[in-house]
Short mmCIF file of C-alpha atoms in Angstrom, two decimals:
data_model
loop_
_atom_site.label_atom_id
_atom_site.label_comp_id
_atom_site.label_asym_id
_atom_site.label_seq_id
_atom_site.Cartn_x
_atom_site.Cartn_y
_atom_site.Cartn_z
CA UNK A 1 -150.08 130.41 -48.45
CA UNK A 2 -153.28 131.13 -46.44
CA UNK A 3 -155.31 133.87 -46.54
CA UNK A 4 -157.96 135.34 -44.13
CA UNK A 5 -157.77 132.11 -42.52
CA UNK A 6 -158.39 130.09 -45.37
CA UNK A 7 -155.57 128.05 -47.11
CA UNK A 8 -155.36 128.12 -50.94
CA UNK A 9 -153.84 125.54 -53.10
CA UNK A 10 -153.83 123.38 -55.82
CA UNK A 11 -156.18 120.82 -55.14
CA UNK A 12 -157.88 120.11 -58.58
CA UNK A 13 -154.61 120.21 -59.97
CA UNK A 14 -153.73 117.45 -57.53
CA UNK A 15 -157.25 115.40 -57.63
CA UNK A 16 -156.74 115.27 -61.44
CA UNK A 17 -153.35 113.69 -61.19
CA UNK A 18 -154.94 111.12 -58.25
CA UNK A 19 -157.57 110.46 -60.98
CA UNK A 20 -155.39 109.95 -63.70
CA UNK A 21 -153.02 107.71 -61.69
CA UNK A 22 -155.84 105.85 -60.43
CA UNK A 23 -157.11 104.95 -64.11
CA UNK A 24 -153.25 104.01 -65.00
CA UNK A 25 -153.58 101.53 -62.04
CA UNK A 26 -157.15 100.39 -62.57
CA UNK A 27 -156.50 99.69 -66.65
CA UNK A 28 -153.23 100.01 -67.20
CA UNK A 29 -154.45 98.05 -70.34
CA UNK A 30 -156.66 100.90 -71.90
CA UNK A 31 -153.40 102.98 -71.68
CA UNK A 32 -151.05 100.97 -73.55
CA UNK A 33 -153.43 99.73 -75.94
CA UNK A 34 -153.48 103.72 -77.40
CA UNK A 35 -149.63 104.00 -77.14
CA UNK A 36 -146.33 102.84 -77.97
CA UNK A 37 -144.58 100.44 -75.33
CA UNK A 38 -142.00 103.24 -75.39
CA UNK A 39 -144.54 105.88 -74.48
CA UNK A 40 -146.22 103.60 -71.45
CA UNK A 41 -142.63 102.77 -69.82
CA UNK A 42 -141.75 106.53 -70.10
CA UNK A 43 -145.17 107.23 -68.38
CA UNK A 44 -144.69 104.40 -66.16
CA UNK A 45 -142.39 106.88 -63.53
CA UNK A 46 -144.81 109.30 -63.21
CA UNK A 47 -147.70 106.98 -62.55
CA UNK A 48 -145.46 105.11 -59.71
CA UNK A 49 -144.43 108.25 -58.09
CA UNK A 50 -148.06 109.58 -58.23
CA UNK A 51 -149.01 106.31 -56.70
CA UNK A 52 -146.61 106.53 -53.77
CA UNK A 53 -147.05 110.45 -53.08
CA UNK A 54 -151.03 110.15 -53.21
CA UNK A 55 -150.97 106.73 -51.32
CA UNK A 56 -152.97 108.23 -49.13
CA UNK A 57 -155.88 109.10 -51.73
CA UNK A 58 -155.76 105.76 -53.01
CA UNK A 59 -156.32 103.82 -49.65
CA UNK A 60 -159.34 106.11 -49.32
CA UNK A 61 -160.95 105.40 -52.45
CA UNK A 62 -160.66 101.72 -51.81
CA UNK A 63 -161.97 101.42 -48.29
CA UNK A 64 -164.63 104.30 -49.25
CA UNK A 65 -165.68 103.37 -52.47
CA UNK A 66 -164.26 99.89 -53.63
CA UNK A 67 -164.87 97.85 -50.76
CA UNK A 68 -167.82 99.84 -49.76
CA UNK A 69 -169.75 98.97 -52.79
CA UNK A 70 -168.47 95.20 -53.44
CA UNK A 71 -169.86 94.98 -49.31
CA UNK A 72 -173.34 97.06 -50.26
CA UNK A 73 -173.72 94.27 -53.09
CA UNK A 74 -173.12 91.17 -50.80
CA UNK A 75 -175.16 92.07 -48.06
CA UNK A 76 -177.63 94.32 -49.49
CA UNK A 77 -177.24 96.80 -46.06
CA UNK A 78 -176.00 100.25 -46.69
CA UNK A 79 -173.02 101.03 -44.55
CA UNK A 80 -175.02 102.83 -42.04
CA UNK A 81 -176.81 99.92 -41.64
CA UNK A 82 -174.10 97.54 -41.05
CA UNK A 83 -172.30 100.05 -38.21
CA UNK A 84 -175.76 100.29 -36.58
CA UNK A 85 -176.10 96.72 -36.57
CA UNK A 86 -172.68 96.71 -34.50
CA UNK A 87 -173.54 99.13 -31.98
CA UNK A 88 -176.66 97.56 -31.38
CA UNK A 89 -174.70 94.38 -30.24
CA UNK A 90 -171.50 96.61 -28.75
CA UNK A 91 -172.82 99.66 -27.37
CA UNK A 92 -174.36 100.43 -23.75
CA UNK A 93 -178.00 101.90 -24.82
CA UNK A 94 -178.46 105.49 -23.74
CA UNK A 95 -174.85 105.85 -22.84
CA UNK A 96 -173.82 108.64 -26.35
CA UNK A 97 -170.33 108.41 -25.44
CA UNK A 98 -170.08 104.99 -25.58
CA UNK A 99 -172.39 104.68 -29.09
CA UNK A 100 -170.09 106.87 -30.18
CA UNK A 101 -166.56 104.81 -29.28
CA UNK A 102 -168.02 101.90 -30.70
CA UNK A 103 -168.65 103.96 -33.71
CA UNK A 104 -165.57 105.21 -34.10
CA UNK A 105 -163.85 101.52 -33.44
CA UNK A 106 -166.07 100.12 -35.95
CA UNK A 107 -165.36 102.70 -38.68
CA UNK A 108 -161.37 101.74 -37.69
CA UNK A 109 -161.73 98.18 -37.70
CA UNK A 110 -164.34 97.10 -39.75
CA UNK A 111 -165.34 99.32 -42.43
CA UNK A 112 -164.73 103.12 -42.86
CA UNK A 113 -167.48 104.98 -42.42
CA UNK A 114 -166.66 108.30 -43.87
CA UNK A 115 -168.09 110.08 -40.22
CA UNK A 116 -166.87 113.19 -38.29
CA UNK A 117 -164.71 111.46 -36.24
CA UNK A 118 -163.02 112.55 -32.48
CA UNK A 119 -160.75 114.97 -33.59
CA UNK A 120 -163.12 117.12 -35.35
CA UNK A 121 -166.08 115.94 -33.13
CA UNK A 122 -163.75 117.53 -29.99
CA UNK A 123 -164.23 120.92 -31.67
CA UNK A 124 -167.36 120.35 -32.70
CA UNK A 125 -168.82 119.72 -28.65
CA UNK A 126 -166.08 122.53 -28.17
CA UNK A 127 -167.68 124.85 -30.40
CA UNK A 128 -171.65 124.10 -29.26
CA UNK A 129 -170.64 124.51 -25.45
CA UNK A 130 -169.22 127.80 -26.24
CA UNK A 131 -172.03 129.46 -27.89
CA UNK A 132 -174.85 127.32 -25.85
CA UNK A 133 -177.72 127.48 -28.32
CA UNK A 134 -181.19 127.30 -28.02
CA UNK A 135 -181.98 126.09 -31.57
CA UNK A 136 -179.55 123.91 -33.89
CA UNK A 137 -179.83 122.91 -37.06
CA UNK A 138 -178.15 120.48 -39.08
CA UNK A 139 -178.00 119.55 -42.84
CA UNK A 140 -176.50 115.96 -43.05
CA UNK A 141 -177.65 113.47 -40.14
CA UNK A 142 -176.02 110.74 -41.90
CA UNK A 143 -175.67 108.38 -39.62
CA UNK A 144 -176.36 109.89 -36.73
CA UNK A 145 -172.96 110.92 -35.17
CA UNK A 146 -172.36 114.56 -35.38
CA UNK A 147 -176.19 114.49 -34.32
CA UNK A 148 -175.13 112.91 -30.84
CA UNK A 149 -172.11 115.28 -30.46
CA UNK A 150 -174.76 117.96 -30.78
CA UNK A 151 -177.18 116.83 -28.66
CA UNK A 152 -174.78 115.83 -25.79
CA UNK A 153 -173.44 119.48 -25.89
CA UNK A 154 -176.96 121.16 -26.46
CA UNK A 155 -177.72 123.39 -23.43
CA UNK A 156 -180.61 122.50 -21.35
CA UNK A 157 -183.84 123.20 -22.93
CA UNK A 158 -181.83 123.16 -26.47
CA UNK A 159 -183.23 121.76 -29.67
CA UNK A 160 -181.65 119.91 -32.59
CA UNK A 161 -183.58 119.86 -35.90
CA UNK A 162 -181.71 117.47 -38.22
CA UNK A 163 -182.09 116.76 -42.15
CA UNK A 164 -182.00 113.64 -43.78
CA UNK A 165 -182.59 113.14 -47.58
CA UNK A 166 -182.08 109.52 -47.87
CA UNK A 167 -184.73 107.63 -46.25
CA UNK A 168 -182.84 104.75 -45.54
CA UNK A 169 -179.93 106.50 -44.12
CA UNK A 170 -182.54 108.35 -41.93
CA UNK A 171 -184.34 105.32 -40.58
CA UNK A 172 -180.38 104.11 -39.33
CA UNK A 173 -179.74 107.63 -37.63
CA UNK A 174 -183.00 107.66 -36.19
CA UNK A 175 -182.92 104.60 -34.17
CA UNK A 176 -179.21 105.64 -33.55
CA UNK A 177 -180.29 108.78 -31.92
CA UNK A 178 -183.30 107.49 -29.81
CA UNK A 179 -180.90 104.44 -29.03
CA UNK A 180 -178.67 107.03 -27.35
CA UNK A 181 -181.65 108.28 -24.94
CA UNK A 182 -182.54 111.09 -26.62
CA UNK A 183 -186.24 111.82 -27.25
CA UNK A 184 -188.17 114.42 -30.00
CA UNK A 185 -188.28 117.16 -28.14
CA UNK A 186 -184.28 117.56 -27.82
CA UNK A 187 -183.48 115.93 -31.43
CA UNK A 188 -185.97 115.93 -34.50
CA UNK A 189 -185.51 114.33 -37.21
CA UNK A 190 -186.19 115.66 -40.75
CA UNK A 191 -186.43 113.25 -43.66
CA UNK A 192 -186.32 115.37 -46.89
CA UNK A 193 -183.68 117.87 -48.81
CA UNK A 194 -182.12 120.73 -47.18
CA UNK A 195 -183.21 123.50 -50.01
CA UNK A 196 -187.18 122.45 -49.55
CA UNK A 197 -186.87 122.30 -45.59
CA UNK A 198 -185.51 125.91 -44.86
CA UNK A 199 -187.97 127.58 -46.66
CA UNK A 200 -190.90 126.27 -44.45
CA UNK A 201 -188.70 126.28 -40.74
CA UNK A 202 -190.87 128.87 -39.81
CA UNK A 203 -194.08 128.16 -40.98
CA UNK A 204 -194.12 124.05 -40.44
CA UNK A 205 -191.47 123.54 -37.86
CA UNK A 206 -192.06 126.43 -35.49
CA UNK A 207 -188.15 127.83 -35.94
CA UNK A 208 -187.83 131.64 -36.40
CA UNK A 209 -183.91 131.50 -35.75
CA UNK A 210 -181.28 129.28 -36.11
CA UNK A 211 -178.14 129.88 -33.15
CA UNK A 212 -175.92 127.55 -35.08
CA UNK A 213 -175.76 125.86 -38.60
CA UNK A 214 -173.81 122.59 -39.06
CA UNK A 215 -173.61 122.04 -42.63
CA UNK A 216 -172.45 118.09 -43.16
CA UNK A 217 -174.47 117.08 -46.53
CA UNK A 218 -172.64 117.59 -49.57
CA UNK A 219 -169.98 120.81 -49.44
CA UNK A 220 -171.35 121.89 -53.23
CA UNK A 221 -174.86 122.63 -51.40
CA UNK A 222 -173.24 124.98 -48.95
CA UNK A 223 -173.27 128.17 -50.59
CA UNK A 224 -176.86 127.05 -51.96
CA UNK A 225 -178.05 126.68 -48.30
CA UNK A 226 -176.34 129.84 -46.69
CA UNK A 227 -177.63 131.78 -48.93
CA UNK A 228 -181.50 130.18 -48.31
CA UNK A 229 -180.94 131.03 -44.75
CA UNK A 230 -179.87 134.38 -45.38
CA UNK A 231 -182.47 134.80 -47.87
CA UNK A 232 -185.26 134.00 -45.48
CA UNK A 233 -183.78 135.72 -42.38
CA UNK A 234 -183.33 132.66 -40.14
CA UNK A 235 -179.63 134.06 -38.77
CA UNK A 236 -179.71 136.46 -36.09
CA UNK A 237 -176.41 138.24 -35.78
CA UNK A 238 -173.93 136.20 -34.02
CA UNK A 239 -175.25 133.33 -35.06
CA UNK A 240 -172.59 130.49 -35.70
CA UNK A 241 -172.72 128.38 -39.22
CA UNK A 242 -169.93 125.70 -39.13
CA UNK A 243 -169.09 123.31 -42.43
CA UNK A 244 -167.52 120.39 -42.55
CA UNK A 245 -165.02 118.79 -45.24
CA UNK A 246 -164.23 122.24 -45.92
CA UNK A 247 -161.07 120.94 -47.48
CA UNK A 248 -161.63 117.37 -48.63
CA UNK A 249 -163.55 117.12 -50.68
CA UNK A 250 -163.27 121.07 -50.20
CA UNK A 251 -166.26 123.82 -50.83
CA UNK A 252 -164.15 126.63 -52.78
CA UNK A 253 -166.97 128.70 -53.57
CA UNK A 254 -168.75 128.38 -50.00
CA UNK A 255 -165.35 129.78 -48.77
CA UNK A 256 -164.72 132.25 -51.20
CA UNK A 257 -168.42 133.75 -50.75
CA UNK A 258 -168.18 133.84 -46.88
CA UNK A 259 -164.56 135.48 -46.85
CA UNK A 260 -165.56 137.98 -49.82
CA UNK A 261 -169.51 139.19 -48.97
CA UNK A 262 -168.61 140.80 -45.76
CA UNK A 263 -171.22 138.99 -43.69
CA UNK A 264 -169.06 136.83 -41.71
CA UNK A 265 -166.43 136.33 -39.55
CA UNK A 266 -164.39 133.42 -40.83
CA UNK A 267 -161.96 130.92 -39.30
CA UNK A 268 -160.75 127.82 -40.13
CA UNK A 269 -159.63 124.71 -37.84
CA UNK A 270 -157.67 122.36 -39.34
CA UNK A 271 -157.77 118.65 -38.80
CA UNK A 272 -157.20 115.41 -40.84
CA UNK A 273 -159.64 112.57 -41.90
CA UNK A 274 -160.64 110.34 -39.38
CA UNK A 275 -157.66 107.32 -39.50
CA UNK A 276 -156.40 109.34 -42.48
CA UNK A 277 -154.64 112.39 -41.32
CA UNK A 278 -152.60 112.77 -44.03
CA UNK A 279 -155.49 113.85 -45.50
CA UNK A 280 -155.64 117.60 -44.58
CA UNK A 281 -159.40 118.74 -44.18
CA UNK A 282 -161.28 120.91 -41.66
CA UNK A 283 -164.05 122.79 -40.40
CA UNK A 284 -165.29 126.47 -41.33
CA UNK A 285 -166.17 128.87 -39.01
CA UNK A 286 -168.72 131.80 -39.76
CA UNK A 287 -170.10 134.08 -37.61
CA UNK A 288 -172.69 135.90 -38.90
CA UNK A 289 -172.57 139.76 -38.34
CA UNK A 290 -175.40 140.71 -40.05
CA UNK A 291 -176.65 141.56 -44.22
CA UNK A 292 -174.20 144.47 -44.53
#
């Protein structure tokens, strides 16, 4: 059932049951040690069909966050570090397009790197080309890839301001983006958190007004962040503020503050994870139409 665009469901009804099937997998031990053999075999069903119907979940989790970590450990490289390390010796230097393919190959092939992806990186350039703005700003560089998207579809004379909390991560996307061609005057980047950066746009970074907002950080900071930029009058009316994983993991009350405070116009384009589409996710439109 979807309403004003947005779909409602049960997901924390259906993350608890991933969880719970996951820890039946993980230590199936722990369980039957606090029940009766009788008990586990009658659970045993459930945690088998939970498996199978949530596959999907569960191959996640393992490339994201099992095999992410036992890789961190052994080479002491964050992921970001690894893919740049591959693009360095696969990718045609100031050629974006290409950075990005071999991005989006490595991420496939080697090790999944959690990005935006093509599908949702499409809309993204889509979206950006559309509304031509002079001044972006984005909350999440990560590594670096929905910064190029931006930049490539940046108007001429456009800026990108982009925010980085982890300095490591920040270092990666930073040689990423100057990799690509792309110099400070088009693409800046900003190492620090999103909630002590907006309040001084103005004042320290010269930015009265932000045309578009991608928020890519963490989706429980959205409404946190929105509501900064609203507070200190940096969205002109009209102005665009997209957010990913608006699904998956999913930003309920983001969405249910944008659909319900009557300061936005609100869409929502569906899409999967990148080489999980099972895995229904996508990214929020608002368009801002002023404090009402």
């Amino acid at each position: 059932m979807r309403r004003n665009g947005w779909e409602k469901g049960n997901t924390n009804d259906k993350q608890w049951w991933v969880w719970v099937s996951l820890s039946a997998f993980l230590h199936p031990r722990a369980l039957v040690g606090t029940m009766s053999p009788a008990i586990a075999l009658a659970f045993l069903p459930l945690v088998v069909t939970l498996l199978v119907r949530y596959r999907h979940y569960f191959r996640l989790l393992v490339r994201m966050v099992l095999l992410r970590s036992l890789r961190d450990c052994l080479s002491g490289l964050q992921i970001e570090e690894r893919a740049f390390s591959y693009v360095l010796t696969h990718a045609l230097p100031g050629d974006p397009s290409h950075i990005l393919t071999t991005l989006d190959h490595w991420s496939s092939h080697c090790e999944y790197l959690g990005h935006m992806g093509p599908v949702k990186g499409q809309i993204l350039m889509r979206l950006v080309e559309e509304k031509a703005p002079a001044c972006v700003l984005e909350l999440g560089t990560h590594c670096g890839y929905s910064t190029l998207l931006i930049a490539r579809a940046l108007p001429p004379g456009g800026r990108l301001l982009t925010v980085e909390w982890n300095p490591r991560t920040a270092a990666v996307a930073e040689k990423l983006i100057r990799l690509a061609g792309f110099d400070e005057r088009t693409v800046e980047l900003i190492v620090s958190s999103s909630e002590e950066v907006i309040p001084h746009l103005r004042t320290q970074y010269q930015l009265s007004q932000v045309d578009l907002v991608l928020l890519a950080h963490r989706p429980r900071r959205y409404l946190r962040d929105l509501q900064l930029l609203e507070a200190h009058a940096l969205l002109p009316a009209g102005a665009t503020v997209l957010a990913d994983h608006a699904l998956f993991p999913g930003a309920p009350r983001f969405l249910q503050y944008a659909k319900s405070c009557g300061r936005y116009r609100c869409r929502l384009h569906h899409t999967g994870l990148p080489d999980f589409p099972a895995i229904k996710d996508g990214i929020a439109q608002l368009t801002y139409v002023g404090p009402g």
